[in-house]
Short mmCIF file of C-alpha atoms in Angstrom, two decimals:
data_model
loop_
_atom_site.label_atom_id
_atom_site.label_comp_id
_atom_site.label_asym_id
_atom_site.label_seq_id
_atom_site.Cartn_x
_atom_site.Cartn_y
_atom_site.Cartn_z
CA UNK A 270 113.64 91.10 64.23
CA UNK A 271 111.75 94.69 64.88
CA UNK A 272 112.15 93.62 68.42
CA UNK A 273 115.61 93.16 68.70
CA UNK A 274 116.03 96.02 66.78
CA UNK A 275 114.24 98.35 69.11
CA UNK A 276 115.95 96.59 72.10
CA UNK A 277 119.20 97.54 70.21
CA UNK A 278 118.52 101.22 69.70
CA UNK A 279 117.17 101.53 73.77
CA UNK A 280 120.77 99.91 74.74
CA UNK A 281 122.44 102.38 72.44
CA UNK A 282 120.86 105.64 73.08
CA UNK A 283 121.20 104.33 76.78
CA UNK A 284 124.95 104.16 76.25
CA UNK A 285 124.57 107.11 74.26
CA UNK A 286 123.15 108.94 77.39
CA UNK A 287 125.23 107.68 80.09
CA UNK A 288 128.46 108.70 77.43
CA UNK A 289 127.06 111.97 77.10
CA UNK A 290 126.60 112.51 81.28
CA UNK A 291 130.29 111.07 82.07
CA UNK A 292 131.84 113.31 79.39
CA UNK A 293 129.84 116.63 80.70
CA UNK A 294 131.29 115.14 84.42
CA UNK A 295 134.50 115.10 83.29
CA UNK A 296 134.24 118.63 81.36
CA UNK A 297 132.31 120.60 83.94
CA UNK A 298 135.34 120.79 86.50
CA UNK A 299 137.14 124.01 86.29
CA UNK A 300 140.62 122.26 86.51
CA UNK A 301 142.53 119.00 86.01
CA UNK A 302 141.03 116.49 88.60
CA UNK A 303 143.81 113.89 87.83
CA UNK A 304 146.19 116.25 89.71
CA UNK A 305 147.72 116.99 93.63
CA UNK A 306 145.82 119.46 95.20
CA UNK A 307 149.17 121.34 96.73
CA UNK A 308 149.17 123.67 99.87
CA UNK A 309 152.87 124.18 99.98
CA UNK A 310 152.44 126.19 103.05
CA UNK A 311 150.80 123.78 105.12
CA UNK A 312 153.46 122.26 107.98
CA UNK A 313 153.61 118.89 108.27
CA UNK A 314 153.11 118.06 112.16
CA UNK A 315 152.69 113.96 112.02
CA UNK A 316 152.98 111.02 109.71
CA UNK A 317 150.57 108.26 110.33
CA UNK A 318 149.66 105.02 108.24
CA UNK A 319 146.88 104.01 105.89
CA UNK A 320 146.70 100.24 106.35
CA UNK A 321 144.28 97.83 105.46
CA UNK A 322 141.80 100.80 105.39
CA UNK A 323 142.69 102.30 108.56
CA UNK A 324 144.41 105.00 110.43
CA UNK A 325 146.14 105.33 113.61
CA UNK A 326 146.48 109.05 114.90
CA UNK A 327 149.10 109.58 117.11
CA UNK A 328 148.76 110.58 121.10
CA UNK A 329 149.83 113.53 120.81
CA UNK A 330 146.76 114.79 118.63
CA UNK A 331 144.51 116.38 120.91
CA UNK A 332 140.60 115.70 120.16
CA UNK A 333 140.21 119.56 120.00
CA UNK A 334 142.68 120.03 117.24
CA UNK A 335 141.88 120.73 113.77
CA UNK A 336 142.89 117.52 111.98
CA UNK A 337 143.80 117.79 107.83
CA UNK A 338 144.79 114.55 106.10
CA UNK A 339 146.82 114.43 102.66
CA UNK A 340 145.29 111.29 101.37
CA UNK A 341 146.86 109.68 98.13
CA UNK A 342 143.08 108.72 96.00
CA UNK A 343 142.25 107.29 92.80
CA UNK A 344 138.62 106.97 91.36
CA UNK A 345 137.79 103.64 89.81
CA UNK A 346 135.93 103.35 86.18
CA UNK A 347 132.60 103.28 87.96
CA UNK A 348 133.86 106.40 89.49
CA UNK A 349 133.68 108.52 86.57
CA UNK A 350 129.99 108.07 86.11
CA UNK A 351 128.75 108.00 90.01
CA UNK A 352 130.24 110.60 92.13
CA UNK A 353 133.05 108.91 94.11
CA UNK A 354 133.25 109.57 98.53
CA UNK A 355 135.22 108.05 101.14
CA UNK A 356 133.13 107.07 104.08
CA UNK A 357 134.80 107.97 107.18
CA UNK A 358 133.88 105.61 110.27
CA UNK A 359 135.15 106.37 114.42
CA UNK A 360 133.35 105.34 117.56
CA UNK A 361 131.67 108.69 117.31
CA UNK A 362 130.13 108.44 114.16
CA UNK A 363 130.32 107.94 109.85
CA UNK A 364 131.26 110.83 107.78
CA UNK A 365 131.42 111.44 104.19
CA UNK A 366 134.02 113.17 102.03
CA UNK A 367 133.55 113.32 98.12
CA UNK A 368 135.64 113.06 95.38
CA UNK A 369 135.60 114.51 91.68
CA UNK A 370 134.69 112.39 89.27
CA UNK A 371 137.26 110.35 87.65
CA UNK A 372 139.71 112.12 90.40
CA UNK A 373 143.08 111.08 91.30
CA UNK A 374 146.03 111.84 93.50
CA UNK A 375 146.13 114.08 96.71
CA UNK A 376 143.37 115.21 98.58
CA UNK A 377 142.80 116.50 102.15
CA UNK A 378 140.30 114.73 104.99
CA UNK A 379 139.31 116.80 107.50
CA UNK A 380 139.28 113.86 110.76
CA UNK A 381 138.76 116.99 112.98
CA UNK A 382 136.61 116.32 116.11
CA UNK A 383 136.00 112.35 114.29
CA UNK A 384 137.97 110.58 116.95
CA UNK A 385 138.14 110.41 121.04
CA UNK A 386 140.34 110.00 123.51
CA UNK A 387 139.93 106.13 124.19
CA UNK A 388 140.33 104.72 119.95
CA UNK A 389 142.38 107.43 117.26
CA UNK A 390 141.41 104.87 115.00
CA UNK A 391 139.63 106.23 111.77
CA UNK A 392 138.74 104.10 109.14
CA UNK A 393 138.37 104.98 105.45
CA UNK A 394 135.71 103.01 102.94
CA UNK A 395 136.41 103.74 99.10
CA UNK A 396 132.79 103.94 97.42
CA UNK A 397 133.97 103.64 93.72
CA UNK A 398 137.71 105.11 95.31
CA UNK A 399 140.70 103.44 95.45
CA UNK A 400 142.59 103.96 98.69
CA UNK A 401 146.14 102.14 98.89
CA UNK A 402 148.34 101.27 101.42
CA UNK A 403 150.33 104.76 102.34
CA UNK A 404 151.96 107.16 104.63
CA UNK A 405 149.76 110.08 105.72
CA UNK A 406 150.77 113.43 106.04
CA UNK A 407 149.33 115.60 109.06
CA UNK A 408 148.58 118.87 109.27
CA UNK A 409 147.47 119.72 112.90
CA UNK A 410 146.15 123.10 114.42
CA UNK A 411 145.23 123.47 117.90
CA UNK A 412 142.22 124.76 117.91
CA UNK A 413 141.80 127.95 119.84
CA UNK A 414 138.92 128.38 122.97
CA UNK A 415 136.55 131.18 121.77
CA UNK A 416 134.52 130.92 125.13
CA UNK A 417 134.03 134.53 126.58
CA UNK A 418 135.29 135.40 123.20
CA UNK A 419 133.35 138.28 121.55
CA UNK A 420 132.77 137.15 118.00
CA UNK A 421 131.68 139.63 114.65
CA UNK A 422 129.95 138.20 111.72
CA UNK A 423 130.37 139.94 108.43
CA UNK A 424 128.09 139.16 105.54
CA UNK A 425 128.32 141.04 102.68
CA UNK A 426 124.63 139.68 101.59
CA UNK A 427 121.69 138.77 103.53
CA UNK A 428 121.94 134.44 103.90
CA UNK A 429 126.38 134.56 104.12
CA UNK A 430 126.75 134.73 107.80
CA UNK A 431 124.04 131.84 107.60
CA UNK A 432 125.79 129.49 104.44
CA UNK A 433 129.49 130.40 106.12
CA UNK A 434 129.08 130.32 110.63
CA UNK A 435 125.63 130.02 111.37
CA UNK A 436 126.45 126.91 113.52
CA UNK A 437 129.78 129.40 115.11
CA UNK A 438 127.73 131.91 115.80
CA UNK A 439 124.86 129.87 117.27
CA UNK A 440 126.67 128.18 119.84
CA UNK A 441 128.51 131.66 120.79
CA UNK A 442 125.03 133.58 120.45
CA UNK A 443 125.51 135.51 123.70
CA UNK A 444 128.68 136.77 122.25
CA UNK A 445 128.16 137.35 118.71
CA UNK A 446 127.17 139.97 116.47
CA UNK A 447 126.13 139.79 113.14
CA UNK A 448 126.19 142.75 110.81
CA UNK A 449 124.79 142.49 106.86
CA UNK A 450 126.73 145.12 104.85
CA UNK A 451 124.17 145.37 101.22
CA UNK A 452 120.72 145.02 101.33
CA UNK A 453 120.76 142.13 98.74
CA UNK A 454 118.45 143.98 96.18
CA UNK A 455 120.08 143.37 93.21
CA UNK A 456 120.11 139.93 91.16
CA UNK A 457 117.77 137.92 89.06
CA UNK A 458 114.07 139.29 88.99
CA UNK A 459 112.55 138.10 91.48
CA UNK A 460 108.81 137.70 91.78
CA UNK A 461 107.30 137.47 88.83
CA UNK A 462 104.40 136.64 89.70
CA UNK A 463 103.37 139.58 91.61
CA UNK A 464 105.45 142.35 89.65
CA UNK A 465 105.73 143.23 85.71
CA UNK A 466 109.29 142.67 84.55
CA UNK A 467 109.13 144.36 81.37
CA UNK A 468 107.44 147.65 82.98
CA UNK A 469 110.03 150.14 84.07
CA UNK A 470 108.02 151.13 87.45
CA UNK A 471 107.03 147.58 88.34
CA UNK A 472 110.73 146.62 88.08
CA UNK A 473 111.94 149.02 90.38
CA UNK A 474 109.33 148.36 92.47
CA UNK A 475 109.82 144.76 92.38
CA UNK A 476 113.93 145.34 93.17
CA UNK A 477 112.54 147.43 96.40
CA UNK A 478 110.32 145.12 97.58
CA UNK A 479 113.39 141.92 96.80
CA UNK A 480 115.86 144.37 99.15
CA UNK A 481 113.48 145.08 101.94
CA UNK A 482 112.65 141.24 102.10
CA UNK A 483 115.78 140.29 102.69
CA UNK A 484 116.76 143.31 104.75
CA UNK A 485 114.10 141.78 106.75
CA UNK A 486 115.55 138.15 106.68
CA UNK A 487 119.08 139.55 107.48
CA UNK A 488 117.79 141.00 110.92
CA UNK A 489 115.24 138.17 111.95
CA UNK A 490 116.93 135.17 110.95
CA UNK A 491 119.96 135.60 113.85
CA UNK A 492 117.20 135.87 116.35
CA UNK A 493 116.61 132.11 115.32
CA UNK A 494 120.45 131.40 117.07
CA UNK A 495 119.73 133.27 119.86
CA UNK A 496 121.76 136.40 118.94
CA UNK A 497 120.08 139.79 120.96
CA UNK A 498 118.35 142.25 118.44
CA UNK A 499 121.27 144.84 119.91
CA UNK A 500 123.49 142.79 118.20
CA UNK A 501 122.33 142.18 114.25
CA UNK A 502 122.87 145.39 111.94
CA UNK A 503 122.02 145.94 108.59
CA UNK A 504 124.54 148.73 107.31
CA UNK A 505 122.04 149.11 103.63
CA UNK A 506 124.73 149.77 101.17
CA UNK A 507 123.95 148.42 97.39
CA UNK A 508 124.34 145.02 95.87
CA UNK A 509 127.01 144.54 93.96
CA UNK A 510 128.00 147.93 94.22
CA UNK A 511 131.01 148.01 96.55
CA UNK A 512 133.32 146.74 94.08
CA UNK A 513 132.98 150.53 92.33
CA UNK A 514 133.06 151.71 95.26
CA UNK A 515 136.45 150.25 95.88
CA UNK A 516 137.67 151.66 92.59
CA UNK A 517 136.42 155.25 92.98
CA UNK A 518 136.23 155.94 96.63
CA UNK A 519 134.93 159.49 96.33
CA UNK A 520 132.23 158.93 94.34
CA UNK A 521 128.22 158.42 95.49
CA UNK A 522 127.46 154.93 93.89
CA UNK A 523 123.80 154.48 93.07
CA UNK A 524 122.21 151.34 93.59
CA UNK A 525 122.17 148.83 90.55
CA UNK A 526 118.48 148.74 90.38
CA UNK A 527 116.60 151.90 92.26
CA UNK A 528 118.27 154.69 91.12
CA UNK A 529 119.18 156.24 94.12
CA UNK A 530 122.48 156.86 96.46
CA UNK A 531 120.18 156.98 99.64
CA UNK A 532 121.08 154.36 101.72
CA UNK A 533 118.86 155.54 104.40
CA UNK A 534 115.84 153.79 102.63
CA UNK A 535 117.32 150.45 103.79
CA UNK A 536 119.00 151.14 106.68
CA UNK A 537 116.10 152.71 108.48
CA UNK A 538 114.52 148.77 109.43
CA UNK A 539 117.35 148.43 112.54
CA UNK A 540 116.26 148.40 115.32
CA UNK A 541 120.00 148.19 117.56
CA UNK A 542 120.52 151.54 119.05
CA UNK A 543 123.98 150.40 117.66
CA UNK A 544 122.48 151.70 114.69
CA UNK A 545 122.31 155.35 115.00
CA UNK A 546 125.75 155.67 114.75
CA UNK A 547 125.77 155.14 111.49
CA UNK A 548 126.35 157.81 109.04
CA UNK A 549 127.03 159.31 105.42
CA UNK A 550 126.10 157.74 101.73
CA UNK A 551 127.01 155.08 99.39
CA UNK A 552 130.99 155.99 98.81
CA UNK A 553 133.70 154.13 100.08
CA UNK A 554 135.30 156.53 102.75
CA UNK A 555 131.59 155.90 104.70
CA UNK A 556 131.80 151.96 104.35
CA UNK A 557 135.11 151.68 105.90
CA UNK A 558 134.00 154.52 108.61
CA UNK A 559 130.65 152.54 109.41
CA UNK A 560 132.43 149.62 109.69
CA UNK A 561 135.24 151.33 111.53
CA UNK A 562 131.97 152.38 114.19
CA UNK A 563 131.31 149.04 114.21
CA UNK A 564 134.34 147.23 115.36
CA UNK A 565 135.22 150.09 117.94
CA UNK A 566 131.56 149.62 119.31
CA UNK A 567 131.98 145.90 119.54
CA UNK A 568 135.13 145.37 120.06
CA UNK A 569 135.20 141.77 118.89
CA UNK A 570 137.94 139.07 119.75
CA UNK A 571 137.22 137.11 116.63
CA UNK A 572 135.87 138.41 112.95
CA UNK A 573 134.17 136.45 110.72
CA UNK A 574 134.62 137.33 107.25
CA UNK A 575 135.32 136.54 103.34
CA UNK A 576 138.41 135.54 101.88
CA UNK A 577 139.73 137.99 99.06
CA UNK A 578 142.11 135.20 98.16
CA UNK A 579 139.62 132.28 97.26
CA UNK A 580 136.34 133.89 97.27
CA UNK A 581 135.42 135.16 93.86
CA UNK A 582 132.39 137.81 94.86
CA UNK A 583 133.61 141.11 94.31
CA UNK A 584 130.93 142.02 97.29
CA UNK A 585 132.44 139.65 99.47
CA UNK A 586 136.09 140.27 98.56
CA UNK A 587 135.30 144.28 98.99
CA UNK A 588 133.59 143.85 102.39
CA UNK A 589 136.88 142.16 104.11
CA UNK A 590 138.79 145.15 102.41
CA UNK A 591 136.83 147.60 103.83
CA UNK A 592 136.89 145.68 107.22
CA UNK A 593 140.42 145.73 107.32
CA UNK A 594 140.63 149.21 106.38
CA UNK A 595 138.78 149.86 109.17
CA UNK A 596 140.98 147.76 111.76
CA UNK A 597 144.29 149.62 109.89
CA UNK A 598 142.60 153.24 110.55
CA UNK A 599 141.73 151.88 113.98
CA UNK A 600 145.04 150.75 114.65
CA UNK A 601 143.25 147.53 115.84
CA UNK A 602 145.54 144.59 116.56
CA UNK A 603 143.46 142.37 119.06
CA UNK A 604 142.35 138.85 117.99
CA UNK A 605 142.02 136.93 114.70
CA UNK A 606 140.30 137.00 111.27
CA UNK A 607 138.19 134.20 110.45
CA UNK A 608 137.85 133.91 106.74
CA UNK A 609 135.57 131.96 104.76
CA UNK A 610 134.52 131.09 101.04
CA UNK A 611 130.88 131.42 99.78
CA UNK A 612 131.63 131.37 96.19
CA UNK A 613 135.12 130.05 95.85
CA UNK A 614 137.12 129.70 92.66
CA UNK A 615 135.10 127.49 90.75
CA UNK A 616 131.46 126.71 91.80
CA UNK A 617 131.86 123.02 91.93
CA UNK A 618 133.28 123.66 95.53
CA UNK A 619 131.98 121.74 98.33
CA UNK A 620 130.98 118.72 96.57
CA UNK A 621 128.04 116.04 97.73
CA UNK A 622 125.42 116.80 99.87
CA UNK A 623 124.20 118.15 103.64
CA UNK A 624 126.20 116.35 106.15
CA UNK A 625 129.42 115.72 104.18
CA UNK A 626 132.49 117.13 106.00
CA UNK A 627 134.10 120.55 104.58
CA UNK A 628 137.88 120.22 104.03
CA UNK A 629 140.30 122.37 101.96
CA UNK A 630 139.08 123.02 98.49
CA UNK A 631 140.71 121.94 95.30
CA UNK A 632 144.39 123.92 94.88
CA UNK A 633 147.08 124.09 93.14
CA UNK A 634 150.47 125.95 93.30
CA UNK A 635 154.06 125.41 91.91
CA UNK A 636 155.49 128.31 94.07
CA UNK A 637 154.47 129.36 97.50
CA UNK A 638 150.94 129.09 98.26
CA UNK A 639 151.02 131.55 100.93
CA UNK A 640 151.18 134.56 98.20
CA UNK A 641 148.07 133.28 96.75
CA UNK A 642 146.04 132.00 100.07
CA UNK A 643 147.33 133.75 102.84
CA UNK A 644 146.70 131.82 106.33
CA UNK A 645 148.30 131.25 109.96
CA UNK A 646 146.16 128.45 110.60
CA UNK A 647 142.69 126.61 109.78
CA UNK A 648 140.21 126.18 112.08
CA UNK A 649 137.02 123.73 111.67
CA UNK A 650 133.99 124.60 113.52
CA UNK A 651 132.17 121.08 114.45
CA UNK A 652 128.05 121.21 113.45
CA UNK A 653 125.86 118.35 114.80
CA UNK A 654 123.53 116.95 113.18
CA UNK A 655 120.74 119.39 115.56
CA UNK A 656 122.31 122.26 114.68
CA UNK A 657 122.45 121.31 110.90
CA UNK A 658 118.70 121.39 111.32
CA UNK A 659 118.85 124.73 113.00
CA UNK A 660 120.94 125.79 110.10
CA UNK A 661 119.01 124.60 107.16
CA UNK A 662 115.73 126.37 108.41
CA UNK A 663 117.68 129.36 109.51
CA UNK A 664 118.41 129.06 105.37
CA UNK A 665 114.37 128.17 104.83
CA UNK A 666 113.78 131.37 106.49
CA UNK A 667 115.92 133.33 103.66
CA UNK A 668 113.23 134.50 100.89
CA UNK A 669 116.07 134.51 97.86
CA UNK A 670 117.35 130.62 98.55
CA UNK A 671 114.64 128.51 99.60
CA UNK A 672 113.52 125.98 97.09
CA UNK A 673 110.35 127.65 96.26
CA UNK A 674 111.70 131.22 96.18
CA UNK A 675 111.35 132.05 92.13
CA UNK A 676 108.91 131.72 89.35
CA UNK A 677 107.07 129.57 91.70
CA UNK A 678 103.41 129.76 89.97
CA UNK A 679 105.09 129.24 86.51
CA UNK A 680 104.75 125.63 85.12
CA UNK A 681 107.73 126.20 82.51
CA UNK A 682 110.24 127.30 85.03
CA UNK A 683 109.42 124.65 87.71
CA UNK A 684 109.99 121.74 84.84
CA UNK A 685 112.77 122.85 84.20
CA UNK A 686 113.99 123.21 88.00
CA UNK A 687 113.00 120.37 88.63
CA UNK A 688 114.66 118.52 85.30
CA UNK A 689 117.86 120.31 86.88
CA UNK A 690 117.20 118.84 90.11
CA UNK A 691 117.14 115.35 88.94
CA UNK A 692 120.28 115.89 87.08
CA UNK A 693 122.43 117.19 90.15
CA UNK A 694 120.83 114.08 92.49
CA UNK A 695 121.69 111.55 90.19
CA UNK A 696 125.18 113.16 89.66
CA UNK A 697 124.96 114.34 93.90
CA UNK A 698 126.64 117.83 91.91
CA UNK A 699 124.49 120.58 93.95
CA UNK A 700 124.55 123.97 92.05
CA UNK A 701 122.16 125.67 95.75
CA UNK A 702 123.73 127.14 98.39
CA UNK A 703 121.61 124.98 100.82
CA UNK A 704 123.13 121.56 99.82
CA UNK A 705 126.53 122.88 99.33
CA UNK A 706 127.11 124.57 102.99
CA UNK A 707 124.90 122.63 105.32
CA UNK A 708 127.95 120.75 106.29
CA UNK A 709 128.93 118.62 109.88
CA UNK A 710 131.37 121.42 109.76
CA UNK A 711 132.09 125.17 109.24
CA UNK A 712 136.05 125.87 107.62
CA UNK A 713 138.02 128.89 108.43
CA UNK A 714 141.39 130.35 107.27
CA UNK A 715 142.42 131.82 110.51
CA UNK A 716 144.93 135.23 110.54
CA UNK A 717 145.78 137.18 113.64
CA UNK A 718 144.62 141.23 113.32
CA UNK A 719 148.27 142.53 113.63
CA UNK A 720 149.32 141.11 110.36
CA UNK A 721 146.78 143.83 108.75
CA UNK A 722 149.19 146.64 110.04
CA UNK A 723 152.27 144.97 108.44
CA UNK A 724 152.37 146.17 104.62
CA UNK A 725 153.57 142.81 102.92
CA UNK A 726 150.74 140.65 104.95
CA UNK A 727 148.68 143.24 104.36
CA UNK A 728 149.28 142.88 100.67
CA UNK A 729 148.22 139.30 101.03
CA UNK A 730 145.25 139.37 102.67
CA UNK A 731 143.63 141.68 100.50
CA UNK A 732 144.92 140.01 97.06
CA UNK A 733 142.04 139.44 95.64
CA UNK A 734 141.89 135.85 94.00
CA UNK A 735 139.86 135.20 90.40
CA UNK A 736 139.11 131.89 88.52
CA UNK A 737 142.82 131.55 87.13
CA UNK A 738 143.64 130.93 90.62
CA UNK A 739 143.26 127.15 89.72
CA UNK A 740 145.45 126.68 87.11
#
């Protein structure tokens, strides 16, 4: 009788447990999973068929094209408690696109560079995802040749050029330039270990120390892609300071942590003769004038940068701001914008792990999407499985991401990481930046430069989006 009576309190604090876990999936999402995700401004170019678990892309889909699929899902029971994916099978190879748990209705597959010339036959498996028998609407871009195309890379933090285009920006190395706008110093605290966090000089010397680091990593780590030391510039404005500068242009911001305006103390690591062009303080007039030097000394065809629209960092929306500030006081209208999202609208966004595909992230708008996510067109940047490697120790290389990077030497802090660890790989919910963007592809929002010098698209590329967004 004591027997069965433990037995029966193991089987119900299991249930308990597993209750618990599939009610915090079903809570953590940001938004209502059960729902379309709607891009009302995406054409529709094709309709194919979903039959029997397969797909036949029309001829007239090119194999360079970006390829977006609107894909009618529904998560079974089993679904709710194991994160859901639909396994993606060609000639060329098996991909992997995940699904919310306990998610249901339309979702976009990215089939871009999937399929060949000889079989356009894709097939989709449901793991714990019900697929049906449906039409399938098409979304096609052709996707633009950026040989001989000169291509700028603008990370508002030291590791975002990495996270968003390292695997663009590698295989256009001899054409690419990579510029970090903040040194990164600000954030958590971050070696304990070596600096005294509740003494007032040790913590400023510890912030220092964090922003030279990964001044350091933003210059070295493009070497790894082959990028020319002429090329990578560290501009060594203030974490999480250009939003005030945004807000009160005339003013000398401070950094965060150091007490100081001097952005000299930072920017004096570049080596690019590029960089003695740069000039003035921490004030917004000399961001968009440095990055005005910039683009006039590079004179790129293609510029890589945040989305204001989906990317809530107010670093990361202020850097495209002051970019396009630049290109409007430049009267610059040659090539296109290539926008990306670090830390979209809710941090659930990419779901799954390295080597998933990256498709459009979870949406939703009753009126025209276009005034909330402004694009032309979308273009997916393929990333092989040897350039994934490349990627994810061009990310190893980053002192603030790499698994080891905090609190390393203290026994509390790596239980607890590594409780949390356990927790996202048995849910395959990855909170680091590693698992999240080391992707078999890199996802753009693509705008041409001459719709910064029209005031209504103008408008909408700089609208900057917030967690609302979603609902």
């Amino acid at each position: 009788m004591l027997l069965f009576t433990i037995l029966a309190v193991l089987v119900l604090g299991i249930m308990c447990f597993l209750m618990i876990i599939m009610r915090m999936h079903i809570k953590r999402f940001a938004y209502n999973v059960t729902q379309d995700y709607r891009y009302d401004c995406l054409p529709q170019h094709f309709v194919a068929r979903l039959e029997g678990g397969v797909i036949k892309l029309p001829q007239e889909v090119d194999i360079n094209d970006t390829v977006l699929a609107a894909v009618s899902v529904e998560t079974s029971l089993l679904g709710k408690w194991l994160l859901p994916y639909i396994k993606i099978e060609t000639r060329k190879g098996i991909w992997k696109h995940y699904i919310e748990f306990g998610g249901r209705g339309v979702r976009y597959l990215n089939f871009s560079d999937m399929f060949d010339a000889e079989s356009r036959e894709i097939s989709l498996w449901g793991r714990r995802v019900l697929l049906k028998n449906q039409e399938v609407r098409l979304t096609v871009y052709p996707r633009m040749s950026l040989d001989d195309k000169k291509i700028l890379v603008l990370a508002p933090h030291a590791d975002d050029a990495e996270l968003a285009a390292y695997g663009l920006y590698e295989k256009y190395a001899a054409n690419a330039m990579v510029v970090t706008v903040t040194a990164s110093e600000a954030g958590r605290f971050h070696y304990e270990n070596l600096f005294c966090k509740q003494c007032p000089t040790e913590t400023k010397e510890q912030y220092l120390e964090k922003g030279r680091m990964r001044v350091w990593n933003s210059l070295t780590v493009p070497l790894l892609a082959g990028v020319s030391s002429e090329n990578i510039l560290q501009l060594g404005f203030f974490d999480t300071t250009l939003k005030t500068l945004y807000n009160h242009p005339e003013r000398e911001i401070p950094s965060a942590k150091l007490e100081t305006a001097d952005v000299g103390i930072f920017r004096r690591a570049n080596k690019s003769v590029i960089s003695e062009g740069l000039h003035g303080g921490s004030n917004w007039h000399d961001l968009v004038d440095n990055m005005a030097y910039v683009i006039e000394s590079f004179r790129p065809d293609v510029i890589v940068t945040p989305s204001p629209n989906i990317d809530v960092h107010t670093d990361h929306q202020c850097t495209t701001i002051a970019a396009v500030e630049a290109l409007r006081k430049l009267n610059y209208t040659n090539g296109s914008l290539f926008l990306y999202t670090v830390h979209y609208l809710t941090d659930d966004y990419p779901l799954g792990n390295v080597g998933a595909a990256l498709s459009l992230p979870p949406f939703f708008s009753e009126e025209d999407s276009s005034d909330m996510l402004y694009f032309h067109s979308i273009y997916s940047h393929p990333v092989d499985k040897k350039t994934q490697n490349h990627k994810l120790l061009a990310l190893d290389a980053m002192n603030d991401i790499r698994p080891n990077a905090r609190n390393y030497m203290d026994w509390k802090y790596v239980l607890r990481k590594g409780l949390s660890l356990l927790y996202h790989d048995i849910t395959s919910i990855h909170v680091d930046l590693v698992n999240r963007f080391v992707r078999s592809n890199e996802f753009f929002y693509v705008v041409p430069v001459s719709d910064v010098h029209n005031q209504e698209t103008y408008q909408k590329i700089i609208s900057r989006g917030g967690k609302n967004h979603l609902h």
